Coordinates of C-alpha atoms in Angstrom, one line a residue:
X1 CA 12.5 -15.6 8.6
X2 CA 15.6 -16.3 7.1
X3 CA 16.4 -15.9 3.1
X4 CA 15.4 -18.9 1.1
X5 CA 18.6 -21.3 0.8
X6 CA 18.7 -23.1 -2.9
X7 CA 21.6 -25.7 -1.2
X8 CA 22.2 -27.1 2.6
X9 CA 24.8 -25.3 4.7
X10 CA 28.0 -26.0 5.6
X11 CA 27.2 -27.2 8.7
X12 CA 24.7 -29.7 7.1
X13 CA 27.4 -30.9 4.9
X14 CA 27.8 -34.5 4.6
X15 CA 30.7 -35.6 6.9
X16 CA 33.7 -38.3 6.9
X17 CA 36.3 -39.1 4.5
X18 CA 34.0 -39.8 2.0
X19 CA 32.5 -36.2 2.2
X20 CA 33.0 -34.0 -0.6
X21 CA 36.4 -31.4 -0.1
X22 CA 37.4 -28.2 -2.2
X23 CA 41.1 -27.5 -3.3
X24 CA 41.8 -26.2 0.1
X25 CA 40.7 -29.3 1.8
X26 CA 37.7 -27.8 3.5
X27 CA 34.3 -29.6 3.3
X28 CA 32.0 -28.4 0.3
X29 CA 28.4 -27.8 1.1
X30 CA 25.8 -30.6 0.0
X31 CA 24.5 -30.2 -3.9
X32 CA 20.7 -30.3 -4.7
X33 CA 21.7 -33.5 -6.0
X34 CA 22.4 -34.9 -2.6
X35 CA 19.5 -33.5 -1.1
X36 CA 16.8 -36.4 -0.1
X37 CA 14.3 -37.2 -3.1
X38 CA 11.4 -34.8 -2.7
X39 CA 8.9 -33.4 -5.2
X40 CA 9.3 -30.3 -6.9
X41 CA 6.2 -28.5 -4.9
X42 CA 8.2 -29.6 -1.6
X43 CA 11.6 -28.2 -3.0
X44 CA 10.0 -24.9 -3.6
X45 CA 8.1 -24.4 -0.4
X46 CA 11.4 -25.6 2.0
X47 CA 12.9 -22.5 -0.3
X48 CA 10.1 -20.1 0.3
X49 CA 10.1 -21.4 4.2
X50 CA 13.8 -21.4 4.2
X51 CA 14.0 -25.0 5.0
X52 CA 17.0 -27.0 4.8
X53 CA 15.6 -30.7 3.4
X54 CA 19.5 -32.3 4.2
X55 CA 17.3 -31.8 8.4
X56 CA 14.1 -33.4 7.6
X57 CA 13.3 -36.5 8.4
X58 CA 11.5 -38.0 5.3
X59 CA 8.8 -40.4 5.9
X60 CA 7.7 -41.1 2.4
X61 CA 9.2 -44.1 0.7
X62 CA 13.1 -44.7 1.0
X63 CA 13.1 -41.0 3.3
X64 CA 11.3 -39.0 0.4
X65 CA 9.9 -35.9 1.7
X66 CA 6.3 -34.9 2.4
X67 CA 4.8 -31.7 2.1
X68 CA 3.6 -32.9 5.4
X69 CA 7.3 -33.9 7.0
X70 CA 7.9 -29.6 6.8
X71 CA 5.3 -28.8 9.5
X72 CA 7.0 -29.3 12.6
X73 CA 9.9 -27.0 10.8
X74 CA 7.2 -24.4 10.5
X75 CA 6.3 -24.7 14.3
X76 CA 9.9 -24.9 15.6
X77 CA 10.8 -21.4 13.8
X78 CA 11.8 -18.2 15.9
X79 CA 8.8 -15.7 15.4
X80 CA 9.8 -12.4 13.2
X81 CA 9.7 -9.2 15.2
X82 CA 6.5 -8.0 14.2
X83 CA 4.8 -10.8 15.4
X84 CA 3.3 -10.8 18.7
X85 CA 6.0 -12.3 21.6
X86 CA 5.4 -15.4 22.8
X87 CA 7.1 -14.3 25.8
X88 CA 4.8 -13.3 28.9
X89 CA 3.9 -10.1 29.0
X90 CA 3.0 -9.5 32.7
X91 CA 5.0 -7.1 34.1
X92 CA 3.4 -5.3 37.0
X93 CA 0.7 -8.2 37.5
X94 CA -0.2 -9.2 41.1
X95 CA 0.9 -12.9 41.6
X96 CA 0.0 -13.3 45.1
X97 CA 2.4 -14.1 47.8
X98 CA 2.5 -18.0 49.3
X99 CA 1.0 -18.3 52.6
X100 CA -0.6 -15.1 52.8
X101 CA -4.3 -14.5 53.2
X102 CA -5.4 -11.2 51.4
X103 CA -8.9 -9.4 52.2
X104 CA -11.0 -9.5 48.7
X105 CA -11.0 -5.2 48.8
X106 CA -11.1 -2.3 46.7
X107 CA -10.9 -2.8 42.8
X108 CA -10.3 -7.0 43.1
X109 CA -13.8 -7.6 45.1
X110 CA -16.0 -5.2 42.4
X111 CA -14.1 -7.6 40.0
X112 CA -15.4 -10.7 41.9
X113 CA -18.8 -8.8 42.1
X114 CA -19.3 -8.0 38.5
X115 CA -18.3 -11.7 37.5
X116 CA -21.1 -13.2 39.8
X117 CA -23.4 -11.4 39.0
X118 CA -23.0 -12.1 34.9
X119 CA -22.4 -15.6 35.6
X120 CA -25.7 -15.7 37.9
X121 CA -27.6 -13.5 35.2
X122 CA -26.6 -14.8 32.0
X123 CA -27.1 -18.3 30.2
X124 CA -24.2 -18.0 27.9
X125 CA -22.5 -20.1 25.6
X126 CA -19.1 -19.6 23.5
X127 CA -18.3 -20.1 19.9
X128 CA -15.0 -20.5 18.6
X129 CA -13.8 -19.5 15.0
X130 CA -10.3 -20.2 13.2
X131 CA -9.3 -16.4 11.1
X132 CA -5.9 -16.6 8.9
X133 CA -4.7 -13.3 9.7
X134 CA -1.5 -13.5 7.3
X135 CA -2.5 -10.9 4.9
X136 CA -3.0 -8.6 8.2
X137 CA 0.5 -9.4 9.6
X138 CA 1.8 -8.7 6.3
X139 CA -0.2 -5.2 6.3
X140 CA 0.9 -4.1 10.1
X141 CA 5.0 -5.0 8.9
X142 CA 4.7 -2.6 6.2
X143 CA 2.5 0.2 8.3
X144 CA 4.4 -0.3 11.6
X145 CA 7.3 1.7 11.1
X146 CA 5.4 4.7 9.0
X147 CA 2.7 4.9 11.8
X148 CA 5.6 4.4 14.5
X149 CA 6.9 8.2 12.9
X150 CA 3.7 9.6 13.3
X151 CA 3.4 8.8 16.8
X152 CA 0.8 6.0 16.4
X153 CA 2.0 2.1 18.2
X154 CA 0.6 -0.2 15.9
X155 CA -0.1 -3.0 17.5
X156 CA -2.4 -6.0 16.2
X157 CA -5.4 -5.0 18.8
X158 CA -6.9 -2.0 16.8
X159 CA -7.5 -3.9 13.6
X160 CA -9.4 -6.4 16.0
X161 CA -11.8 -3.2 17.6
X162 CA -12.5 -2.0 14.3
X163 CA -13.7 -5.2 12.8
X164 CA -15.7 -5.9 15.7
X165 CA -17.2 -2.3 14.9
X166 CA -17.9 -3.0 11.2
X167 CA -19.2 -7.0 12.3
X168 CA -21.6 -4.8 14.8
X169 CA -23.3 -2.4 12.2
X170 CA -24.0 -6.1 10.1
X171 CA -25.3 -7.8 12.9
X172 CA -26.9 -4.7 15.5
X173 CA -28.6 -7.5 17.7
X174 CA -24.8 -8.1 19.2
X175 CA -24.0 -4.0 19.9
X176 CA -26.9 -4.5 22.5
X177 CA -27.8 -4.2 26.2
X178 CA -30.3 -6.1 28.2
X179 CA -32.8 -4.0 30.2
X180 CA -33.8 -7.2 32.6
X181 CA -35.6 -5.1 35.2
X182 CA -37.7 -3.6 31.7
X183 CA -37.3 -7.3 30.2
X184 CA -35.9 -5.6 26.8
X185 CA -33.0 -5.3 24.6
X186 CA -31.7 -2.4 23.9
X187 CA -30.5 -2.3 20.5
X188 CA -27.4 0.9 20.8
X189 CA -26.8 2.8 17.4
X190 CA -23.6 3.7 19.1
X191 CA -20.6 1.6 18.5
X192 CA -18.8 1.7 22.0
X193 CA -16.0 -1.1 21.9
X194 CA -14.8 -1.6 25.4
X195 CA -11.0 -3.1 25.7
X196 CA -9.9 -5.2 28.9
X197 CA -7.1 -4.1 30.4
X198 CA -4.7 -5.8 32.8
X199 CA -3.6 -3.9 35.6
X200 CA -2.0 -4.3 38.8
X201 CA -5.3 -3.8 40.8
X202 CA -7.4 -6.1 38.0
X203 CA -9.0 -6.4 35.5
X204 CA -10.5 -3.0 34.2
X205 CA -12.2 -2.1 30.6
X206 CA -12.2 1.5 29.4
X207 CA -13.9 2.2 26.5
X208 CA -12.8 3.2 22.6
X209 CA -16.2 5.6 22.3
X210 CA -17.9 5.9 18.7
X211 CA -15.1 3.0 17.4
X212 CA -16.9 2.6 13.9
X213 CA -16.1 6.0 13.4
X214 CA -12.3 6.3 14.1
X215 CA -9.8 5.1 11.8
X216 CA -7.1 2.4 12.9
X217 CA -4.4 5.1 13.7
X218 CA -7.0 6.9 15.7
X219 CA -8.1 3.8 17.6
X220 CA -4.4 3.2 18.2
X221 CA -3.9 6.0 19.5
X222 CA -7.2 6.2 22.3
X223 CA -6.1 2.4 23.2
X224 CA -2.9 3.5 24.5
X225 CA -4.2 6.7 26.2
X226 CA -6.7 4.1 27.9
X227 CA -4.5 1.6 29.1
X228 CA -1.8 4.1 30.2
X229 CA -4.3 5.5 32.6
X230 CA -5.6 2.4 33.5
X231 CA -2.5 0.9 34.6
X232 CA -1.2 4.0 36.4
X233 CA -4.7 3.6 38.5
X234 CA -6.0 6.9 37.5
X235 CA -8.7 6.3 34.7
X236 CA -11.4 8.4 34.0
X237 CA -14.7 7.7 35.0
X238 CA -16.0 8.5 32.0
X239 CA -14.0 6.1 30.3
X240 CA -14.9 3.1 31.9
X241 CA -19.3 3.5 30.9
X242 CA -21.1 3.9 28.0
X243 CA -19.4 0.2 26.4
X244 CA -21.7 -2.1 24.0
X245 CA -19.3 -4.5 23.4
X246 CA -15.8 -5.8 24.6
X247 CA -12.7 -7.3 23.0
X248 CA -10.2 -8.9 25.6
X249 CA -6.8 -10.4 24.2
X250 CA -4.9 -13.3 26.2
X251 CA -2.5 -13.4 22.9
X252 CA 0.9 -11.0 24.3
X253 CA 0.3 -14.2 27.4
X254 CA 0.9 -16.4 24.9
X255 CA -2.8 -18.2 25.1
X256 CA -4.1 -19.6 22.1
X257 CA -8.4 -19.7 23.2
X258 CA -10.5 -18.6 25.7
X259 CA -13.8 -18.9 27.2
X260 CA -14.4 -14.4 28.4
X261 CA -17.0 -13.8 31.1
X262 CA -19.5 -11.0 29.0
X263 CA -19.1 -7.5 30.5
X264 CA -22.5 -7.3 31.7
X265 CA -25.4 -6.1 30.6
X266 CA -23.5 -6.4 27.5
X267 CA -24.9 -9.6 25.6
X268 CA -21.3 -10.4 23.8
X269 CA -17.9 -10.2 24.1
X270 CA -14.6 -11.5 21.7
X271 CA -11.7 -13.2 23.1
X272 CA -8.0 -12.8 20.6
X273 CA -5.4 -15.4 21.2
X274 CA -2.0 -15.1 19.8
X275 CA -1.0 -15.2 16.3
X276 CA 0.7 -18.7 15.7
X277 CA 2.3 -20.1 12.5
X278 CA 0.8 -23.2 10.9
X279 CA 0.8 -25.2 8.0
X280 CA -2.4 -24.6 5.9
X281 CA -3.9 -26.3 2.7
X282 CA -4.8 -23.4 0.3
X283 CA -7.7 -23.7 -2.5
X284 CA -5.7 -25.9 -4.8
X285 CA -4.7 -27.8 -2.1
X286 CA -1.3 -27.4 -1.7
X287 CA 0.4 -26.4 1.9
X288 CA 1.0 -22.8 2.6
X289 CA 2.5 -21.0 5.7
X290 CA -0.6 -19.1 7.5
X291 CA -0.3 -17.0 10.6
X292 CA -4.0 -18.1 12.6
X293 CA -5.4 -17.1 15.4
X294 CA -8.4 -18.2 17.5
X295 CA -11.0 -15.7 18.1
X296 CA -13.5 -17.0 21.0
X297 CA -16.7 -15.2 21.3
X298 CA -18.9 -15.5 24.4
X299 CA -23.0 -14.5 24.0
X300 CA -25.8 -14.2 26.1
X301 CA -28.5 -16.6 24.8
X302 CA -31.4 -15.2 25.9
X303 CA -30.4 -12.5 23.3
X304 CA -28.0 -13.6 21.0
X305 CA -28.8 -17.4 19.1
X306 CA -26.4 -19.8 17.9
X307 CA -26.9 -19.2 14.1
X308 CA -26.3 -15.3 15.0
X309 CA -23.6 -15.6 17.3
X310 CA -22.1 -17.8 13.9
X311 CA -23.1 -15.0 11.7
X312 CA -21.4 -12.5 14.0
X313 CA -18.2 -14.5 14.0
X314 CA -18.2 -14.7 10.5
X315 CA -18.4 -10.8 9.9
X316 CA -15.3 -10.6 12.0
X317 CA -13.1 -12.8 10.1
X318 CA -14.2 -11.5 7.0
X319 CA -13.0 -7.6 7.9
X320 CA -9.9 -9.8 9.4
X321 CA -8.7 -11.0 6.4
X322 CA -9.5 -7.9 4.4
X323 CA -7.6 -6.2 6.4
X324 CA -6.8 -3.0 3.9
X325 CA -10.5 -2.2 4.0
X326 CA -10.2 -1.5 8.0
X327 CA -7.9 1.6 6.8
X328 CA -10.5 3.0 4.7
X329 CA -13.6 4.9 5.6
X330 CA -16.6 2.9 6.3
X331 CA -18.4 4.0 3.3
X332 CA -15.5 2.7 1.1
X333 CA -14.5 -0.5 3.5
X334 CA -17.4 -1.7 5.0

C-alpha cells in the first residue's frame, strides 16, 4: 500500500483557469482546505489507507464524506505482495479438451470413487465462520524473508494446519474416525493433518504426520516436500494414510467459500478461501482495514453436532488470530 498522502496529487489538482498556479505557471496541488468536508476520524483513516478524499464521491450532506464512502477504495486497491494472488494459480491443471470423451481411469475414477462413497455414507452439513487474519498477515510479512534464508517458503497454509492441530487437542471428538462396520468412533491421540493437493492427475491428500508436534517452519517445510511429490506423480504411499483430518485451500484460485467433500472415514474437514481486504468496525466502533477470510468446515453428523462443529470453528479462529502463539511450543502457545 502506498505511503499515507497528507494533500491530493497533482493529478487530482483542481483544473481550469481558475485552478491554483505556482510562479512557474504549473498547477499547484489541492490544500487540505480544498479537500471535501469530512470528519477528522475520516481524514485520518483516508491517510492511514492512503486515500485521496479530492476521488471520493461523498454522500453525506453537500458531498461530506462518510467513513462508509472509503470502502469501495479499500476493495478497488492492488493487493501487497505478501498477500495471496488473486491471480489463478492453476498451472499444470487438466481442463479437458472440447468434444472429447475421456474414459473415467486411473487416479480421476478412485477420485470419483472416494467421493461417492462419502457422499453415500455421510449425512453432513457445513458451517461457515468469518476469522480476521490481519495480525497473521502482518506476522508472515515480517517472518517471510528470514524464513525464506533458512530455506523454509512461508506461505499462509502452515499457520492454518497448525491451528487446526491445536483446535483438535481442544475438541478430540473432531481428530476422529468412524469404524461403521464396528459402529464406533475412534477417537485418534495422533494429530495427522492431511493437505489436498491439486495435481494434474487430481485431487490427492498426503499427509503432515504428528502436526501438533512440528513447529510452523517444520510444517512448511513437509508441505512442500508433499506437494512436490504429489504433483510430479510420485508420492509415497506412506504419505497418503494414517490422516485424521484435512485442510483444503481454494484461496491461491481466488475463491472466497466452499462447501469440501470430508476425506472419508474422517468425520471433518476445513475449507480456506483467500485472504480479502474489507472494511471492519472495531470495538469502539470505528472502521478499520481487516484482511478476512472464510474458513468453511464440513462434519459428519452422525459424529460431530452442530454446537461442536461451532465449538471446533471457534478454536480455529482463535489460534488464527493469535497467530504468534502458533510459533511457540504447544506448552507455551496452546
Amino acid at each position: 500500500m502506498s505511503p499515507p498522502s497528507e494533500a491530493p496529487t497533482a493529478a487530482h489538482a483542481p483544473r481550469g483557469a481558475n485552478a491554483p498556479r505556482s510562479p512557474n505557471g504549473h498547477p499547484v496541488a489541492a490544500t487540505t482546505a480544498q479537500l471535501p468536508a469530512a470528519a477528522p476520524s475520516v481524514r485520518h483513516l483516508a491517510r492511514k489507507l492512503g486515500v485521496d478524499l479530492a476521488r471520493v464521491h461523498g454522500t453525506g450532506p453537500a458531498g461530506r464524506v462518510l467513513l462508509e464512502d472509503l470502502a469501495p477504495f479499500l476493495g478497488s486497491k492492488a493487493a501487497p505482495a505478501d498477500r495471496p494472488a488473486a491471480r489463478p494459480e492453476t498451472v499444470g491443471l487438466d481442463f479437458g479438451v472440447a468434444g472429447t470423451r475421456v474414459k473415467l481411469l486411473g487416479l480421476r475414477r478412485k477420485i470419483a470413487e472416494h467421493m461417492v462413497a462419502a457422499k453415500k455414507a455421510i449425512p453432513d452439513y457445513s458451517y461457515i465462520d468469518e476469522c480476521d487474519l490481519t495480525d497473521l498477515v502482518r506476522l508472515r510479512t515480517q517472518l517471510k524473508d528470514t524464513f525464506g534464508r533458512a530455506g523454509v517458503r512461508l506461505t499462509y497454509l502452515p499457520f492454518f494446519v497448525k491451528a487446526a492441530a491445536r483446535a483438535l487437542k481442544e475438541i478430540p471428538i473432531v481428530n476422529c474416525t468412524f469404524d461403521e462396520a464396528a459402529g464406533e468412533m475412534v477417537l485418534h491421540d495422533r494429530y495427522n493433518v492431511g493437505v489436498a493437493v491439486a495435481t494434474p492427475q487430481g485431487l490427492v491428500v498426503p499427509v503432515v504426520k504428528d502436526a501438533d508436534r512440528k513447529d510452523v517452519a517444520a510444517i512448511a517445510t513437509e508441505i512442500d516436500r508433499l506437494s512436490a511429490d504429489c504433483r510430479a506423480g510420485r508420492p509415497k504411499l506412506e504419505d497418503l494414510k494414517g490422516g485424521t483430518f484435512t485442510v483444503t485451500s481454494i484461496g491461491g484460485i481466488g475463491g472466497l467459500i466452499s462447501t469440501p467433500i470430508i476425506n472419508h472415514p474422517e468425520v471433518g474437514i476445513m475449507g480456506v478461501g483467500k485472504v480479502v481486504r474489507r472494511p471492519v468496525y472495531d470495538v469502539h466502533g470505528t472502521i478499520r482495514p481487516a484482511d478476512l477470510i472464510y474458513l468453511s468446515f464440513t462434519f459428519d453428523h452422525r459424529i460431530v453436532d452442530g454446537a461442536v462443529g461451532a465449538a471446533f470453528g471457534n478454536a480455529v479462529v482463535k489460534h488464527l488470530q493469535n497467530p504468534a502463539s502458533l510459533l511457540l511450543p504447544e506448552r507455551l502457545g496452546g
